[in-house]
CSV table of C-alpha atoms and ligand atoms in Angstrom, one decimal:
chain,number,residue,atom,x,y,z
A,1,UNK,CA,-34.5,-0.6,-33.4
A,2,UNK,CA,-36.9,-0.7,-30.6
A,3,UNK,CA,-35.8,1.9,-28.0
A,4,UNK,CA,-34.7,0.6,-24.6
A,5,UNK,CA,-37.2,1.4,-21.9
A,6,UNK,CA,-36.7,2.9,-18.4
A,7,UNK,CA,-38.9,2.5,-15.4
A,8,UNK,CA,-37.6,5.0,-12.9
A,9,UNK,CA,-36.5,8.5,-14.0
A,10,UNK,CA,-32.9,9.7,-13.6
A,11,UNK,CA,-32.6,13.0,-11.9
A,12,UNK,CA,-31.1,15.3,-14.5
A,13,UNK,CA,-29.2,18.4,-13.4
A,14,UNK,CA,-28.4,20.7,-16.4
A,15,UNK,CA,-25.6,23.2,-16.1
A,16,UNK,CA,-23.7,26.0,-17.8
A,17,UNK,CA,-21.6,27.2,-20.7
A,18,UNK,CA,-19.8,24.7,-23.0
A,19,UNK,CA,-20.8,21.7,-20.9
A,20,UNK,CA,-24.5,22.7,-21.3
A,21,UNK,CA,-24.0,22.7,-25.1
A,22,UNK,CA,-22.4,19.2,-24.9
A,23,UNK,CA,-25.2,18.0,-22.6
A,24,UNK,CA,-27.8,18.7,-25.2
A,25,UNK,CA,-25.8,17.1,-28.0
A,26,UNK,CA,-25.3,14.0,-25.9
A,27,UNK,CA,-29.0,13.7,-25.2
A,28,UNK,CA,-29.9,14.4,-28.9
A,29,UNK,CA,-27.4,12.1,-30.6
A,30,UNK,CA,-26.3,9.5,-28.1
A,31,UNK,CA,-29.3,8.9,-25.8
A,32,UNK,CA,-32.6,9.9,-27.4
A,33,UNK,CA,-32.2,7.7,-30.5
A,34,UNK,CA,-31.5,4.6,-28.4
A,35,UNK,CA,-33.5,5.1,-25.2
A,36,UNK,CA,-37.0,6.0,-24.0
A,37,UNK,CA,-35.1,8.5,-21.9
A,38,UNK,CA,-36.9,9.2,-18.7
A,39,UNK,CA,-35.6,12.1,-16.5
A,40,UNK,CA,-36.8,14.5,-14.0
A,41,UNK,CA,-35.2,17.7,-15.2
A,42,UNK,CA,-33.7,20.5,-13.0
A,43,UNK,CA,-32.1,23.5,-14.6
A,44,UNK,CA,-29.0,24.4,-12.6
A,45,UNK,CA,-27.9,26.9,-15.2
A,46,UNK,CA,-26.7,30.0,-13.2
A,47,UNK,CA,-29.5,32.2,-14.6
A,48,UNK,CA,-32.2,29.8,-13.4
A,49,UNK,CA,-30.5,29.3,-10.0
A,50,UNK,CA,-30.6,33.1,-9.6
A,51,UNK,CA,-34.3,33.2,-10.6
A,52,UNK,CA,-35.2,30.6,-8.1
A,53,UNK,CA,-32.9,32.0,-5.3
A,54,UNK,CA,-31.0,28.7,-5.7
A,55,UNK,CA,-34.1,26.7,-4.6
A,56,UNK,CA,-33.7,24.6,-7.8
A,57,UNK,CA,-30.3,23.2,-6.4
A,58,UNK,CA,-32.0,22.1,-3.2
A,59,UNK,CA,-34.9,20.6,-5.0
A,60,UNK,CA,-32.5,18.7,-7.3
A,61,UNK,CA,-30.6,17.3,-4.3
A,62,UNK,CA,-33.9,16.2,-2.7
A,63,UNK,CA,-35.0,14.5,-5.9
A,64,UNK,CA,-31.7,12.5,-5.9
A,65,UNK,CA,-32.6,11.4,-2.4
A,66,UNK,CA,-36.1,10.4,-3.6
A,67,UNK,CA,-35.1,8.5,-6.8
A,68,UNK,CA,-31.5,7.4,-5.8
A,69,UNK,CA,-29.6,8.4,-8.9
A,70,UNK,CA,-28.7,11.7,-10.5
A,71,UNK,CA,-26.5,13.0,-13.3
A,72,UNK,CA,-25.1,16.5,-13.2
A,73,UNK,CA,-23.7,18.8,-15.8
A,74,UNK,CA,-20.8,21.1,-14.8
A,75,UNK,CA,-22.0,24.4,-13.3
A,76,UNK,CA,-20.5,27.8,-12.7
A,77,UNK,CA,-19.5,28.6,-9.2
A,78,UNK,CA,-20.4,32.2,-8.9
A,79,UNK,CA,-17.6,34.7,-8.2
A,80,UNK,CA,-17.4,38.5,-8.5
A,81,UNK,CA,-16.9,38.4,-12.3
A,82,UNK,CA,-20.0,36.2,-12.7
A,83,UNK,CA,-22.0,38.5,-10.5
A,84,UNK,CA,-21.6,41.2,-13.1
A,85,UNK,CA,-21.8,38.9,-16.1
A,86,UNK,CA,-25.1,37.3,-15.1
A,87,UNK,CA,-26.4,40.3,-13.1
A,88,UNK,CA,-26.9,38.0,-10.0
A,89,UNK,CA,-29.0,38.8,-7.0
A,90,UNK,CA,-26.3,37.4,-4.8
A,91,UNK,CA,-23.2,35.2,-4.9
A,92,UNK,CA,-24.8,31.8,-4.8
A,93,UNK,CA,-23.0,29.0,-3.1
A,94,UNK,CA,-21.3,26.3,-5.2
A,95,UNK,CA,-24.0,23.9,-6.3
A,96,UNK,CA,-21.7,21.0,-5.6
A,97,UNK,CA,-21.2,22.2,-2.0
A,98,UNK,CA,-25.0,22.6,-1.6
A,99,UNK,CA,-25.7,19.1,-3.0
A,100,UNK,CA,-22.9,17.5,-0.9
A,101,UNK,CA,-24.3,19.2,2.3
A,102,UNK,CA,-27.7,17.7,1.6
A,103,UNK,CA,-26.6,14.2,0.5
A,104,UNK,CA,-23.4,14.0,2.6
A,105,UNK,CA,-21.0,11.3,1.5
A,106,UNK,CA,-17.8,10.6,-0.4
A,107,UNK,CA,-16.6,11.7,-3.9
A,108,UNK,CA,-15.0,9.0,-5.9
A,109,UNK,CA,-12.9,10.2,-8.9
A,110,UNK,CA,-11.5,7.7,-11.4
A,111,UNK,CA,-9.6,8.2,-14.7
A,112,UNK,CA,-11.0,6.9,-18.0
A,113,UNK,CA,-8.2,4.9,-19.4
A,114,UNK,CA,-7.8,4.7,-23.2
A,115,UNK,CA,-5.2,3.1,-25.4
A,116,UNK,CA,-2.8,5.6,-27.0
A,117,UNK,CA,-2.9,8.0,-24.1
A,118,UNK,CA,-0.1,7.0,-21.8
A,119,UNK,CA,-0.1,8.1,-18.2
A,120,UNK,CA,2.9,10.3,-17.2
A,121,UNK,CA,3.6,7.6,-14.7
A,122,UNK,CA,4.3,4.8,-17.1
A,123,UNK,CA,3.9,2.0,-14.5
A,124,UNK,CA,0.2,3.0,-14.0
A,125,UNK,CA,-1.7,0.4,-16.0
A,126,UNK,CA,-4.9,0.3,-14.0
A,127,UNK,CA,-7.1,3.2,-12.8
A,128,UNK,CA,-6.5,4.8,-9.4
A,129,UNK,CA,-9.7,5.9,-7.8
A,130,UNK,CA,-9.3,8.7,-5.3
A,131,UNK,CA,-12.1,8.6,-2.6
A,132,UNK,CA,-12.4,12.1,-1.1
A,133,UNK,CA,-14.2,12.7,2.2
A,134,UNK,CA,-16.5,15.6,1.3
A,135,UNK,CA,-17.1,17.0,4.8
A,136,UNK,CA,-15.3,19.2,7.2
A,137,UNK,CA,-11.6,19.9,8.0
A,138,UNK,CA,-10.2,23.1,6.5
A,139,UNK,CA,-13.3,23.4,4.3
A,140,UNK,CA,-15.4,24.2,7.3
A,141,UNK,CA,-12.9,25.9,9.6
A,142,UNK,CA,-12.7,29.1,11.6
A,143,UNK,CA,-9.7,31.2,11.0
A,144,UNK,CA,-8.3,34.3,12.6
A,145,UNK,CA,-5.4,36.7,12.0
A,146,UNK,CA,-3.6,37.5,15.2
A,147,UNK,CA,-2.5,41.1,15.3
A,148,UNK,CA,0.1,41.0,18.0
A,149,UNK,CA,1.2,39.2,21.1
A,150,UNK,CA,-1.8,37.1,22.2
A,151,UNK,CA,-2.7,33.7,23.5
A,152,UNK,CA,-4.7,31.5,21.2
A,153,UNK,CA,-6.8,28.8,22.8
A,154,UNK,CA,-8.9,25.9,21.7
A,155,UNK,CA,-12.1,25.8,23.9
A,156,UNK,CA,-14.8,23.2,23.9
A,157,UNK,CA,-17.9,24.0,26.0
A,158,UNK,CA,-20.2,21.1,26.7
A,159,UNK,CA,-24.0,21.4,27.2
A,160,UNK,CA,-23.5,20.5,30.9
A,161,UNK,CA,-21.0,23.4,31.3
A,162,UNK,CA,-17.9,21.3,31.4
A,163,UNK,CA,-15.0,23.0,29.5
A,164,UNK,CA,-12.0,21.5,27.7
A,165,UNK,CA,-9.2,23.9,27.0
A,166,UNK,CA,-5.8,23.8,25.3
A,167,UNK,CA,-3.4,26.5,24.3
A,168,UNK,CA,-2.8,26.5,20.6
A,169,UNK,CA,0.1,29.0,20.8
A,170,UNK,CA,1.2,31.9,22.9
A,171,UNK,CA,1.9,34.5,20.2
A,172,UNK,CA,4.8,36.8,20.8
A,173,UNK,CA,4.3,38.4,17.4
A,174,UNK,CA,1.5,38.7,14.7
A,175,UNK,CA,0.4,35.4,13.1
A,176,UNK,CA,-2.5,33.2,12.1
A,177,UNK,CA,-4.7,30.6,13.8
A,178,UNK,CA,-7.3,28.1,12.6
A,179,UNK,CA,-9.7,25.7,14.2
A,180,UNK,CA,-11.3,22.8,12.3
A,181,UNK,CA,-13.5,19.9,13.0
A,182,UNK,CA,-14.9,16.7,11.8
A,183,UNK,CA,-17.7,14.4,13.1
A,184,UNK,CA,-17.6,10.8,14.1
A,185,UNK,CA,-20.8,10.1,12.1
A,186,UNK,CA,-19.4,11.7,8.9
A,187,UNK,CA,-16.1,9.8,9.2
A,188,UNK,CA,-18.2,6.6,9.8
A,189,UNK,CA,-20.2,7.1,6.7
A,190,UNK,CA,-17.0,8.0,4.8
A,191,UNK,CA,-15.5,4.7,5.9
A,192,UNK,CA,-18.7,2.7,4.9
A,193,UNK,CA,-18.7,4.4,1.5
A,194,UNK,CA,-15.1,3.5,0.9
A,195,UNK,CA,-15.4,-0.1,2.0
A,196,UNK,CA,-18.6,-0.6,-0.1
A,197,UNK,CA,-17.1,1.0,-3.1
A,198,UNK,CA,-13.9,-1.1,-2.9
A,199,UNK,CA,-16.1,-4.2,-2.7
A,200,UNK,CA,-18.2,-3.1,-5.7
A,201,UNK,CA,-15.2,-2.6,-7.9
A,202,UNK,CA,-13.2,-5.5,-6.3
A,203,UNK,CA,-10.1,-3.3,-5.7
A,204,UNK,CA,-7.9,-2.9,-2.7
A,205,UNK,CA,-8.7,0.0,-0.4
A,206,UNK,CA,-5.8,2.2,0.9
A,207,UNK,CA,-6.4,4.8,3.6
A,208,UNK,CA,-3.8,7.2,4.8
A,209,UNK,CA,-3.6,10.1,7.3
A,210,UNK,CA,-0.9,11.8,9.3
A,211,UNK,CA,-1.7,10.2,12.6
A,212,UNK,CA,1.9,10.2,13.8
A,213,UNK,CA,1.7,14.0,14.0
A,214,UNK,CA,-2.1,14.5,14.6
A,215,UNK,CA,-2.4,12.0,17.5
A,216,UNK,CA,-6.0,12.9,18.2
A,217,UNK,CA,-7.6,14.2,15.0
A,218,UNK,CA,-6.1,12.0,12.4
A,219,UNK,CA,-5.9,9.1,14.9
A,220,UNK,CA,-9.7,9.2,15.2
A,221,UNK,CA,-10.1,8.7,11.4
A,222,UNK,CA,-7.7,5.7,11.6
A,223,UNK,CA,-9.6,4.2,14.6
A,224,UNK,CA,-13.0,4.5,13.0
A,225,UNK,CA,-11.8,2.9,9.8
A,226,UNK,CA,-10.2,0.0,11.7
A,227,UNK,CA,-13.3,-0.6,13.9
A,228,UNK,CA,-15.7,-0.6,11.0
A,229,UNK,CA,-13.4,-2.8,8.9
A,230,UNK,CA,-13.1,-5.4,11.6
A,231,UNK,CA,-16.8,-5.4,12.5
A,232,UNK,CA,-18.4,-5.4,9.1
A,233,UNK,CA,-16.0,-5.8,6.2
A,234,UNK,CA,-13.0,-8.0,7.0
A,235,UNK,CA,-14.8,-11.2,6.0
A,236,UNK,CA,-16.3,-9.7,2.9
A,237,UNK,CA,-12.9,-8.4,1.7
A,238,UNK,CA,-11.4,-11.8,2.2
A,239,UNK,CA,-14.2,-13.4,0.2
A,240,UNK,CA,-13.7,-10.8,-2.6
A,241,UNK,CA,-9.9,-11.4,-2.6
A,242,UNK,CA,-9.1,-7.7,-1.8
A,243,UNK,CA,-7.3,-6.0,1.0
A,244,UNK,CA,-7.6,-3.0,3.3
A,245,UNK,CA,-4.4,-1.2,4.1
A,246,UNK,CA,-3.8,1.7,6.4
A,247,UNK,CA,-0.5,3.7,6.1
A,248,UNK,CA,0.9,7.1,6.6
A,249,UNK,CA,0.1,9.6,3.9
A,250,UNK,CA,3.8,10.1,3.1
A,251,UNK,CA,4.2,6.3,2.6
A,252,UNK,CA,1.0,6.2,0.6
A,253,UNK,CA,2.2,8.8,-1.9
A,254,UNK,CA,5.4,6.8,-2.4
A,255,UNK,CA,3.6,3.5,-2.8
A,256,UNK,CA,1.0,4.9,-5.2
A,257,UNK,CA,3.8,6.2,-7.5
A,258,UNK,CA,5.6,2.8,-7.4
A,259,UNK,CA,2.3,0.8,-8.0
A,260,UNK,CA,0.7,-0.3,-11.2
A,261,UNK,CA,-2.6,1.3,-10.1
A,262,UNK,CA,-5.9,-0.6,-9.6
A,263,UNK,CA,-6.7,0.6,-6.0
A,264,UNK,CA,-9.2,2.9,-4.3
A,265,UNK,CA,-7.3,5.5,-2.3
A,266,UNK,CA,-9.3,7.0,0.5
A,267,UNK,CA,-8.2,10.5,1.4
A,268,UNK,CA,-9.2,13.1,3.9
A,269,UNK,CA,-10.9,16.1,2.4
A,270,UNK,CA,-7.8,18.2,1.7
A,271,UNK,CA,-5.6,15.3,0.6
A,272,UNK,CA,-8.4,14.2,-1.7
A,273,UNK,CA,-8.8,17.6,-3.2
A,274,UNK,CA,-5.1,17.8,-4.1
A,275,UNK,CA,-4.4,14.1,-4.9
A,276,UNK,CA,-7.4,13.8,-7.2
A,277,UNK,CA,-6.0,16.7,-9.3
A,278,UNK,CA,-2.5,15.1,-9.2
A,279,UNK,CA,-3.8,11.7,-10.2
A,280,UNK,CA,-6.0,12.9,-13.0
A,281,UNK,CA,-3.2,15.1,-14.5
A,282,UNK,CA,-0.8,12.1,-14.3
A,283,UNK,CA,-3.3,9.9,-16.1
A,284,UNK,CA,-3.3,12.5,-19.0
A,285,UNK,CA,-6.3,14.8,-18.8
A,286,UNK,CA,-8.9,16.3,-16.5
A,287,UNK,CA,-11.3,15.8,-19.4
A,288,UNK,CA,-10.9,12.0,-18.9
A,289,UNK,CA,-11.9,11.9,-15.3
A,290,UNK,CA,-15.3,10.9,-13.9
A,291,UNK,CA,-16.6,11.7,-10.5
A,292,UNK,CA,-19.4,10.2,-8.4
A,293,UNK,CA,-20.8,11.3,-5.1
A,294,UNK,CA,-22.0,8.3,-3.0
A,295,UNK,CA,-24.1,9.1,0.0
A,296,UNK,CA,-24.3,7.0,3.2
A,297,UNK,CA,-27.9,6.2,2.3
A,298,UNK,CA,-26.8,4.8,-1.0
A,299,UNK,CA,-27.7,7.7,-3.3
A,300,UNK,CA,-25.5,8.4,-6.3
A,301,UNK,CA,-24.7,11.6,-8.2
A,302,UNK,CA,-22.5,11.3,-11.4
A,303,UNK,CA,-20.7,14.1,-13.0
A,304,UNK,CA,-17.6,15.0,-15.0
A,305,UNK,CA,-14.6,16.2,-12.9
A,306,UNK,CA,-13.9,19.2,-15.1
A,307,UNK,CA,-15.7,22.6,-15.1
A,308,UNK,CA,-17.8,24.4,-17.7
A,309,UNK,CA,-14.9,24.9,-20.1
A,310,UNK,CA,-15.6,28.7,-20.2
A,311,UNK,CA,-12.8,29.6,-22.7
A,312,UNK,CA,-14.3,27.2,-25.3
A,313,UNK,CA,-17.8,28.5,-24.7
A,314,UNK,CA,-16.8,32.1,-25.5
A,315,UNK,CA,-15.2,30.8,-28.8
A,316,UNK,CA,-18.5,29.0,-29.5
A,317,UNK,CA,-20.5,32.2,-28.8
A,318,UNK,CA,-18.3,34.0,-31.3
A,319,UNK,CA,-19.2,31.4,-33.9
A,320,UNK,CA,-15.7,29.8,-33.8
A,321,UNK,CA,-15.3,26.1,-34.0
A,322,UNK,CA,-14.6,24.3,-30.8
A,323,UNK,CA,-13.1,20.9,-30.0
A,324,UNK,CA,-14.3,20.2,-26.5
A,325,UNK,CA,-13.9,16.7,-25.1
A,326,UNK,CA,-17.3,15.2,-24.0
A,327,UNK,CA,-16.0,11.9,-22.7
A,328,UNK,CA,-16.3,12.7,-19.0
A,329,UNK,CA,-19.8,14.0,-19.4
A,330,UNK,CA,-20.8,10.9,-21.5
A,331,UNK,CA,-19.3,8.7,-18.8
A,332,UNK,CA,-21.4,10.6,-16.2
A,333,UNK,CA,-24.5,9.6,-18.2
A,334,UNK,CA,-23.4,6.0,-18.7
A,335,UNK,CA,-22.5,5.7,-15.0
A,336,UNK,CA,-25.9,7.0,-13.9
A,337,UNK,CA,-27.8,4.9,-16.5
A,338,UNK,CA,-25.9,1.8,-15.4
A,339,UNK,CA,-26.6,2.4,-11.7
A,340,UNK,CA,-30.3,3.0,-12.6
A,341,UNK,CA,-30.3,-0.2,-14.6
A,342,UNK,CA,-28.8,-2.1,-11.6
A,343,UNK,CA,-31.3,-0.7,-9.2
A,344,UNK,CA,-34.3,-1.4,-11.5
A,345,UNK,CA,-33.0,-4.8,-12.7
A,346,UNK,CA,-32.9,-3.4,-16.3
A,347,UNK,CA,-30.3,-5.5,-18.2
A,348,UNK,CA,-30.8,-3.7,-21.5
A,349,UNK,CA,-30.1,-0.4,-19.8
A,350,UNK,CA,-26.9,-1.8,-18.2
A,351,UNK,CA,-25.8,-3.1,-21.6
A,352,UNK,CA,-26.5,0.2,-23.2
A,353,UNK,CA,-24.3,2.0,-20.7
A,354,UNK,CA,-21.5,-0.4,-21.4
A,355,UNK,CA,-21.9,0.0,-25.1
A,356,UNK,CA,-21.9,3.8,-24.9
A,357,UNK,CA,-18.6,3.7,-23.1
A,358,UNK,CA,-17.1,1.1,-25.5
A,359,UNK,CA,-18.2,3.2,-28.5
A,360,UNK,CA,-16.6,6.3,-26.9
A,361,UNK,CA,-13.3,4.6,-26.2
A,362,UNK,CA,-13.2,2.9,-29.6
A,363,UNK,CA,-13.6,6.3,-31.3
A,364,UNK,CA,-10.5,7.6,-29.6
A,365,UNK,CA,-8.5,4.3,-30.0
A,366,UNK,CA,-9.3,4.3,-33.7
A,367,UNK,CA,-7.8,7.8,-34.1
A,368,UNK,CA,-10.8,10.2,-34.0
A,369,UNK,CA,-10.6,12.6,-31.0
A,370,UNK,CA,-10.8,16.1,-29.7
A,371,UNK,CA,-7.9,18.5,-29.7
A,372,UNK,CA,-6.9,18.0,-26.1
A,373,UNK,CA,-6.4,14.3,-26.7
A,374,UNK,CA,-4.8,14.7,-30.1
A,375,UNK,CA,-1.9,16.4,-28.3
A,376,UNK,CA,-1.5,13.4,-26.0
A,377,UNK,CA,-2.4,10.4,-28.1
A,378,UNK,CA,0.3,8.1,-29.6
A,379,UNK,CA,-2.3,6.5,-32.0
A,380,UNK,CA,-1.5,6.7,-35.7
A,381,UNK,CA,-3.1,7.9,-37.9
A,382,UNK,CA,-5.1,10.3,-35.8
A,383,UNK,CA,-7.3,13.3,-36.5
A,384,UNK,CA,-9.0,16.1,-34.6
A,385,UNK,CA,-12.8,16.4,-34.7
A,386,UNK,CA,-14.9,19.4,-33.6
A,387,UNK,CA,-17.2,19.1,-30.6
A,388,UNK,CA,-20.3,17.8,-32.4
A,389,UNK,CA,-18.4,15.6,-34.9
A,390,UNK,CA,-16.7,13.8,-32.1
A,391,UNK,CA,-20.1,12.9,-30.6
A,392,UNK,CA,-21.4,11.9,-34.0
A,393,UNK,CA,-18.4,9.6,-34.5
A,394,UNK,CA,-19.4,7.9,-31.3
A,395,UNK,CA,-23.0,7.7,-32.5
A,396,UNK,CA,-21.9,5.9,-35.7
A,397,UNK,CA,-20.2,3.2,-33.7
A,398,UNK,CA,-23.1,2.9,-31.3
A,399,UNK,CA,-25.5,2.5,-34.2
A,400,UNK,CA,-23.4,-0.4,-35.5
A,401,UNK,CA,-23.8,-2.2,-32.2
A,402,UNK,CA,-27.6,-1.9,-32.4
A,403,UNK,CA,-28.1,-2.8,-36.0
B,501,NAP,P1,-12.5,24.0,-16.6
B,501,NAP,O1,-13.9,24.2,-17.1
B,501,NAP,O2,-12.2,22.6,-16.0
B,501,NAP,O3,-11.5,24.3,-17.8
B,501,NAP,C1,-10.1,24.6,-17.6
B,501,NAP,C2,-9.4,24.3,-18.9
B,501,NAP,O4,-9.1,22.9,-19.0
B,501,NAP,C3,-10.1,24.6,-20.2
B,501,NAP,O5,-9.9,25.9,-20.6
B,501,NAP,C4,-9.5,23.6,-21.1
B,501,NAP,O6,-8.2,24.0,-21.5
B,501,NAP,C5,-9.3,22.4,-20.3
B,501,NAP,N1,-10.5,21.5,-20.3
B,501,NAP,C6,-11.3,21.2,-19.2
B,501,NAP,N2,-12.3,20.4,-19.6
B,501,NAP,C7,-12.1,20.2,-20.9
B,501,NAP,C8,-12.8,19.4,-21.9
B,501,NAP,N3,-13.9,18.7,-21.5
B,501,NAP,N4,-12.3,19.4,-23.2
B,501,NAP,C9,-11.3,20.1,-23.5
B,501,NAP,N5,-10.6,20.8,-22.6
B,501,NAP,C10,-11.0,20.9,-21.3
B,501,NAP,O7,-12.1,25.0,-15.5
B,501,NAP,P2,-12.3,26.6,-15.5
B,501,NAP,O8,-12.3,27.2,-16.8
B,501,NAP,O9,-11.3,27.1,-14.5
B,501,NAP,O10,-13.7,26.8,-14.9
B,501,NAP,C11,-14.9,27.2,-15.6
B,501,NAP,C12,-16.1,27.2,-14.7
B,501,NAP,O11,-16.3,25.9,-14.3
B,501,NAP,C13,-16.0,28.1,-13.5
B,501,NAP,O12,-17.1,28.9,-13.4
B,501,NAP,C14,-16.0,27.1,-12.3
B,501,NAP,O13,-16.7,27.6,-11.2
B,501,NAP,C15,-16.7,25.9,-12.9
B,501,NAP,N6,-16.3,24.6,-12.3
B,501,NAP,C16,-17.3,23.7,-12.1
B,501,NAP,C17,-17.1,22.4,-11.7
B,501,NAP,C18,-18.2,21.5,-11.5
B,501,NAP,O14,-19.4,21.9,-11.7
B,501,NAP,N7,-18.0,20.3,-11.0
B,501,NAP,C19,-15.8,22.0,-11.4
B,501,NAP,C20,-14.7,22.9,-11.7
B,501,NAP,C21,-15.0,24.2,-12.2
B,501,NAP,P3,-7.8,24.9,-22.8
B,501,NAP,O15,-8.5,26.2,-22.6
B,501,NAP,O16,-6.3,25.0,-22.8
B,501,NAP,O17,-8.3,24.2,-24.0
B,502,MG,MG1,-8.7,20.4,-6.4
């Protein structure tokens, strides 16, 4: 076959451990034989981040801003153990945090649904996408331990000297105190990203906070969403036949469980952190979850939701056979290729992304899968494949589509 061409490069962010092994296998067997693959390569492997004093992460994020679409392999977030293991100069920040700080935006996480793997919530027939605001709240807070009787206050000092002050608590004993923030412009871009994403997938958007208790902080989120919806999206939603619903987080949780899925669920940063893990687990597997960061300027970064699968990597290093699921990483590539195709008006590339996903799902639905899915799948007969053989089984199906 004639390979499919690309006009603009994808920004490629390589990573660590088992996912780095899978990354190369995907490129060698599922992409290079079919595409004139054009990427601008950044090595975010921990060793190279250390060598470049983490400049490579910043450069990669800037490249995503330049070209518009990136695809990222899972990376190690350095901790004390890794400091020793990789003889690091310092404890580099999480690459995801660095990239998010540069691109801003919202993380959308959606399960990959496949026949034979039943969600733990049997009513869920359609994917639930959790949209997590990726800025502020407890992730950028100031905390203190209070040693004994003390008055804790919230103080805001304006440039003109005006001061707003409130007592948080008059401590009669030791305790703890925290101050957190968010910004109107970040909440605004979160709202735009959610409304636009819901329109692009033609699914209802739900948003929930605890505004009955947090009458200023969470209330502000609610107001901004309402204003932006009324001003810019109400008509578009009506045209697309979808709805925007605001409710209390408690009510949202109950409704999500009773629903049959198929909505985008916008969550504040902490709610999104917790709920995306809950939703992915309930759909069956973290290895079947994709993640995309959408910036307010319309830049996209695709990745798998899971980590570098360290335990499997150590087995691999010992020469033992592994059966690591590559689906989420494959879908990161297909998502990025599809978006590149859309932006460049490249129909062949869009079709290839669709076919790559179809071939991956068909492989599992026809009973060939990695060990993690074997334990969950109700397909019969079924068999377990090792890491590479699973990718090759997908390749066989993809080749048939292009014969
Ligand atoms: P992990 O890589 O997500 O793996 C945890 C466990 O989940 C694995 O040991 C494995 O279970 C199962 N698993 C996850 N992905 C799988 C896959 N594709 N196929 C089969 N099984 C899979 O989390 P971790 O081991 O806690 O973290 C490892 C490293 O990843 C850490 O250094 C962390 O910083 C990093 N991390 C990176 C990202 C990111 O870049 N986005 C996200 C999270 C974590 P079994 O061992 O039972 O088979
Ligand atoms: Mg989490």
